[in-house]
Coordinates of C-alpha atoms in Angstrom, one line a residue:
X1 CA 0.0 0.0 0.0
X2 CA 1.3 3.2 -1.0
X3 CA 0.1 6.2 0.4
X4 CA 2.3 9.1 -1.3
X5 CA 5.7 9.2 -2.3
X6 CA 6.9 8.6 1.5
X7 CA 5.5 6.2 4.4
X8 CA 3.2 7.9 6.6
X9 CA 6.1 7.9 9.4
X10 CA 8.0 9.9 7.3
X11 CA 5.6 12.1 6.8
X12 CA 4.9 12.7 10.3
X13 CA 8.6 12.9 11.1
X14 CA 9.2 15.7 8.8
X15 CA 6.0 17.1 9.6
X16 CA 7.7 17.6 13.3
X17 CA 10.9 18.7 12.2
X18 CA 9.1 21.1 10.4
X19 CA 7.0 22.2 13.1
X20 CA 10.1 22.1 15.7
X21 CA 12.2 24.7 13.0
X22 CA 9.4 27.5 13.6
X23 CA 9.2 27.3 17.5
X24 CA 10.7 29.2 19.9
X25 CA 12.9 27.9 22.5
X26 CA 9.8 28.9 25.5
X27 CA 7.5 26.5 23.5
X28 CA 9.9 23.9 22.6
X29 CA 10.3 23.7 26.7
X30 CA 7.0 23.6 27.3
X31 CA 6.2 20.6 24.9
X32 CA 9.9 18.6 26.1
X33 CA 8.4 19.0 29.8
X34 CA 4.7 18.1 28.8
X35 CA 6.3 14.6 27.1
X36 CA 8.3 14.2 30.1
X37 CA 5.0 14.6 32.7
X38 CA 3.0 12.3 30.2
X39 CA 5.7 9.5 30.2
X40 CA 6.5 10.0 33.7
X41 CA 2.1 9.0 34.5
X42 CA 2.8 6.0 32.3
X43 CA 0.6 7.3 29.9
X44 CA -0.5 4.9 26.8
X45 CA 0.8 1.6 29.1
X46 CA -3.1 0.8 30.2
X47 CA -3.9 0.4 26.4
X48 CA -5.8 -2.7 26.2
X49 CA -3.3 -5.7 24.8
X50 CA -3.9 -8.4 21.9
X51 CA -6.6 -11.2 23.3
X52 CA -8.5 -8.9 25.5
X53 CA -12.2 -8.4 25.0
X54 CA -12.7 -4.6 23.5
X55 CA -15.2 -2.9 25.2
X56 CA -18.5 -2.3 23.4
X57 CA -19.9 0.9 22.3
X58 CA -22.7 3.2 20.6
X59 CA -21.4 6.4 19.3
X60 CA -22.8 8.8 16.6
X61 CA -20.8 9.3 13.6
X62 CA -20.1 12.5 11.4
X63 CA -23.8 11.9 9.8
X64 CA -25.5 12.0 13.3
X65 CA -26.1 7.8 12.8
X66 CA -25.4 5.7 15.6
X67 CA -22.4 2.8 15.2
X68 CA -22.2 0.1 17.5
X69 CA -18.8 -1.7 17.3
X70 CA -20.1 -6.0 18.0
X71 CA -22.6 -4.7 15.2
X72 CA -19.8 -3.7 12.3
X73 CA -18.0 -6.5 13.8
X74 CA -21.0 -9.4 12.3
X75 CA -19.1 -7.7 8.8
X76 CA -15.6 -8.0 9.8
X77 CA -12.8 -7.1 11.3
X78 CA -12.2 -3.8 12.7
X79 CA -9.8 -0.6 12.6
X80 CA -10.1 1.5 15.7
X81 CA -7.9 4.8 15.2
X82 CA -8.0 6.9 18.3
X83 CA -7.4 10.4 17.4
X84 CA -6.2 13.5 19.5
X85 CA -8.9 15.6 17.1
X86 CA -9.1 17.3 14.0
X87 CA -7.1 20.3 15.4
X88 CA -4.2 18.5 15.4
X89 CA -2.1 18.3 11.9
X90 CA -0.5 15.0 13.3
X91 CA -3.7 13.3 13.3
X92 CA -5.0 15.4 10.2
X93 CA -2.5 13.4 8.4
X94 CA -3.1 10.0 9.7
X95 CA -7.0 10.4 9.1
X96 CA -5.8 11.3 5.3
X97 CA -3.5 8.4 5.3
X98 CA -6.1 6.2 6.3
X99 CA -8.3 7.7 3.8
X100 CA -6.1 6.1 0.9
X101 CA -5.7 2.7 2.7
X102 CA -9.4 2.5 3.2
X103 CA -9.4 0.3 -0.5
X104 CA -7.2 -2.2 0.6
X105 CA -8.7 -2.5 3.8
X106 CA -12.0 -3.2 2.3
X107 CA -10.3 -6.0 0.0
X108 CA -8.8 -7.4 2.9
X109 CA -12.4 -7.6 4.7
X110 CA -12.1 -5.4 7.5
X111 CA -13.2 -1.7 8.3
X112 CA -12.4 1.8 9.7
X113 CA -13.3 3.6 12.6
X114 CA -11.7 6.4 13.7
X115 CA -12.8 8.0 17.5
X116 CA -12.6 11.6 18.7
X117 CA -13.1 13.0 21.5
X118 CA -14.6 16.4 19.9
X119 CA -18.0 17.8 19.3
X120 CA -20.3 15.8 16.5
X121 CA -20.2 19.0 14.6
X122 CA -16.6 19.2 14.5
X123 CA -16.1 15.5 13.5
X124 CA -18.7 16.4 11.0
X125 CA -16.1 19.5 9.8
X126 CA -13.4 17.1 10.0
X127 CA -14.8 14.1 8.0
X128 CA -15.5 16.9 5.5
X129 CA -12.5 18.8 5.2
X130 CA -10.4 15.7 4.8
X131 CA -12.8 14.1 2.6
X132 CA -13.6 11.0 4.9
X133 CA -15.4 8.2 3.4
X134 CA -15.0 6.5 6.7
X135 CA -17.0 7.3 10.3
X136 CA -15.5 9.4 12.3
X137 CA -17.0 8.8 15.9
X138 CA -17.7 11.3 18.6
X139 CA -16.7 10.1 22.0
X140 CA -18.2 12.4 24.7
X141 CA -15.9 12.9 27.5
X142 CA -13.0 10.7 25.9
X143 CA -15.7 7.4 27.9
X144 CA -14.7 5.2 25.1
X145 CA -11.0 6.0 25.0
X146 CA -11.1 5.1 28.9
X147 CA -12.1 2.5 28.5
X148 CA -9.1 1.1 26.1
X149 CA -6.8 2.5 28.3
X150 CA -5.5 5.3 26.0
X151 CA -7.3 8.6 27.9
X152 CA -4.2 11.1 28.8
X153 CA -4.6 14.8 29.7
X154 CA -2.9 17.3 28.5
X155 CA -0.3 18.8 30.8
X156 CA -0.7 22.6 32.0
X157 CA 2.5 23.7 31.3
X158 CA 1.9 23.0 27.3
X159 CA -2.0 24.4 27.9
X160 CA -1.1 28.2 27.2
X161 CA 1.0 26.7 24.1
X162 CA -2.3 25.5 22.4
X163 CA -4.7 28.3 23.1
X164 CA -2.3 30.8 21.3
X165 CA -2.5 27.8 18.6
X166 CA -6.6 28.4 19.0
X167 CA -6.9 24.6 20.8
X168 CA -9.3 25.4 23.3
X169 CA -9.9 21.5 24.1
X170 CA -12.4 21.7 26.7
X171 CA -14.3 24.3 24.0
X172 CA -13.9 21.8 21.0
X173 CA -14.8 18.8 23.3
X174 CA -17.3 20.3 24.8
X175 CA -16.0 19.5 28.1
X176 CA -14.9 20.9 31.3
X177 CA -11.3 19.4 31.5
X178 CA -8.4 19.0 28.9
X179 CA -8.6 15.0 28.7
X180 CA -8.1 13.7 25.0
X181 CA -6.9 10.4 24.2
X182 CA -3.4 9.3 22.9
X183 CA -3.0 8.5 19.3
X184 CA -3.8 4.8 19.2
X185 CA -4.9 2.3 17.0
X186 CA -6.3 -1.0 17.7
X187 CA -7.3 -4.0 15.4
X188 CA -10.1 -5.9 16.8
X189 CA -11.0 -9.2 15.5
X190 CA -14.9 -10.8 15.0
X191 CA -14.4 -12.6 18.1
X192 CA -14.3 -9.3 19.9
X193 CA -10.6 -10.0 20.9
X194 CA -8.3 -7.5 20.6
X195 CA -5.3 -8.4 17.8
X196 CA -2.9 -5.8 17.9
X197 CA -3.0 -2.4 19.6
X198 CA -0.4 0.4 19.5
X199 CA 0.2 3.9 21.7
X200 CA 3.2 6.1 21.7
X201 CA 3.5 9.5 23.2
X202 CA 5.8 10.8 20.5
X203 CA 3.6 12.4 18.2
X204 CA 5.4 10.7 14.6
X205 CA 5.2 7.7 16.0
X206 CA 1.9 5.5 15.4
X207 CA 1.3 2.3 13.6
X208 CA 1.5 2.3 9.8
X209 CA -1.3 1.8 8.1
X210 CA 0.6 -1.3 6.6
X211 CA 0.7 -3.2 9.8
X212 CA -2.7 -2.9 10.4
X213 CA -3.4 -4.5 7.4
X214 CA -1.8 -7.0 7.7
X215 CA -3.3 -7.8 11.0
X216 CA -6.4 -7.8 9.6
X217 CA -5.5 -10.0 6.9
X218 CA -3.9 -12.4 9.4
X219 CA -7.1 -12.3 11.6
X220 CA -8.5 -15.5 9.2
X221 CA -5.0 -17.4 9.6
X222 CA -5.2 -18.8 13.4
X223 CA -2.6 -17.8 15.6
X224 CA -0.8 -15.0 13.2
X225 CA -2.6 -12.0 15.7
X226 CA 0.2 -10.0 17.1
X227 CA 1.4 -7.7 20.0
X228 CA 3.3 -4.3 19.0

């Protein structure tokens, strides 16, 4: 699967060294001790591992419908991309990456859905400013995320960094705190058992689209599930 002339962690990485160039030195602080409070909390270590049972849901997707994960599931394997929001030009990227693996996916019998923790109206905005063929799920108050062990919160001393951005999370939320999840992805199989799951703090670094594929293609070949 090709999704451009470089691999999406590519991409990302020069996305960050791009976005690292035009900081200045008080916000590049700010973020370094943000990743250090977040690592030092363990963050991303509760996400749910391979041959656990992923926690049902009902959430509305970008067209207002509701989606229930065991009911995609009767259809096939699943995709779960947990993103930080559409605010974000990390995720923006990964959403769009997805976008152009979505084919392949679909050959390979298995779908996409991608959870954030932002307003329906905004993952409506999102799914069409990207061009998402895909649902994009609202989670109210991050409850889903929680519950696969990827829910973070953003660190204060990075908070007045993203409102000069115009990241007011609790305003895009619609929430009261500044919780969001990690970026995470997690392949679940018809059984309802987790296959492969994947959560990094450092922004570039998040599963390839590639590997999840191939996790879904092994999900019909016993015993070739995986932990990352």
């Amino acid at each position: 699967m090709n999704i451009g002339p470089q691999s999406m962690t590519a991409q990302l990485q020069a996305l960050h060294r791009g976005m690292k160039a035009r900081l200045c030195a008080a916000d590049l602080d700010a973020i370094r001790l943000s990743d250090e409070q977040l690592l030092s909390t363990g963050a991303g270590r509760d996400i749910l591992q391979p041959g656990a049972i992923a926690p049902d849901f009902t959430l509305h997707d970008q067209g207002g419908g509701q989606v229930r994960l065991t009911e995609r599931l009767a259809h096939g394997p699943l995709v779960l991309l947990f993103s930080r929001g559409g605010w974000c030009p990390f995720c923006t990227l990964q959403l769009r990456a997805w976008q152009s693996a979505l084919g392949e996916l679909h050959e390979a019998g298995g779908d996409l859905l991608a959870i954030l923790p932002q307003q329906n109206a905004l993952c409506c905005t999102t799914a069409e400013r990207d061009l998402l063929a895909y649902p994009v799920l609202s989670d109210p108050g991050s409850q889903v995320a929680a519950q696969y062990g990827v829910l973070t919160e953003v660190p204060k001393v990075v908070r007045p960094f993203y409102l000069r951005l115009g990241h007011e999370l609790p305003r895009i939320n619609g929430t009261d705190d500044w919780r969001i999840p990690l970026a995470s992805t997690v392949v679940v199989g018809q059984d309802g058992r987790i296959a492969l799951s994947h959560a990094d703090l450092a922004a570039p670094n998040r599963m390839e689209p590639d590997r999840a594929l191939d996790a879904v293609r092994a999900l019909s070949r016993p015993g070739e599930s995986g932990q990352d």
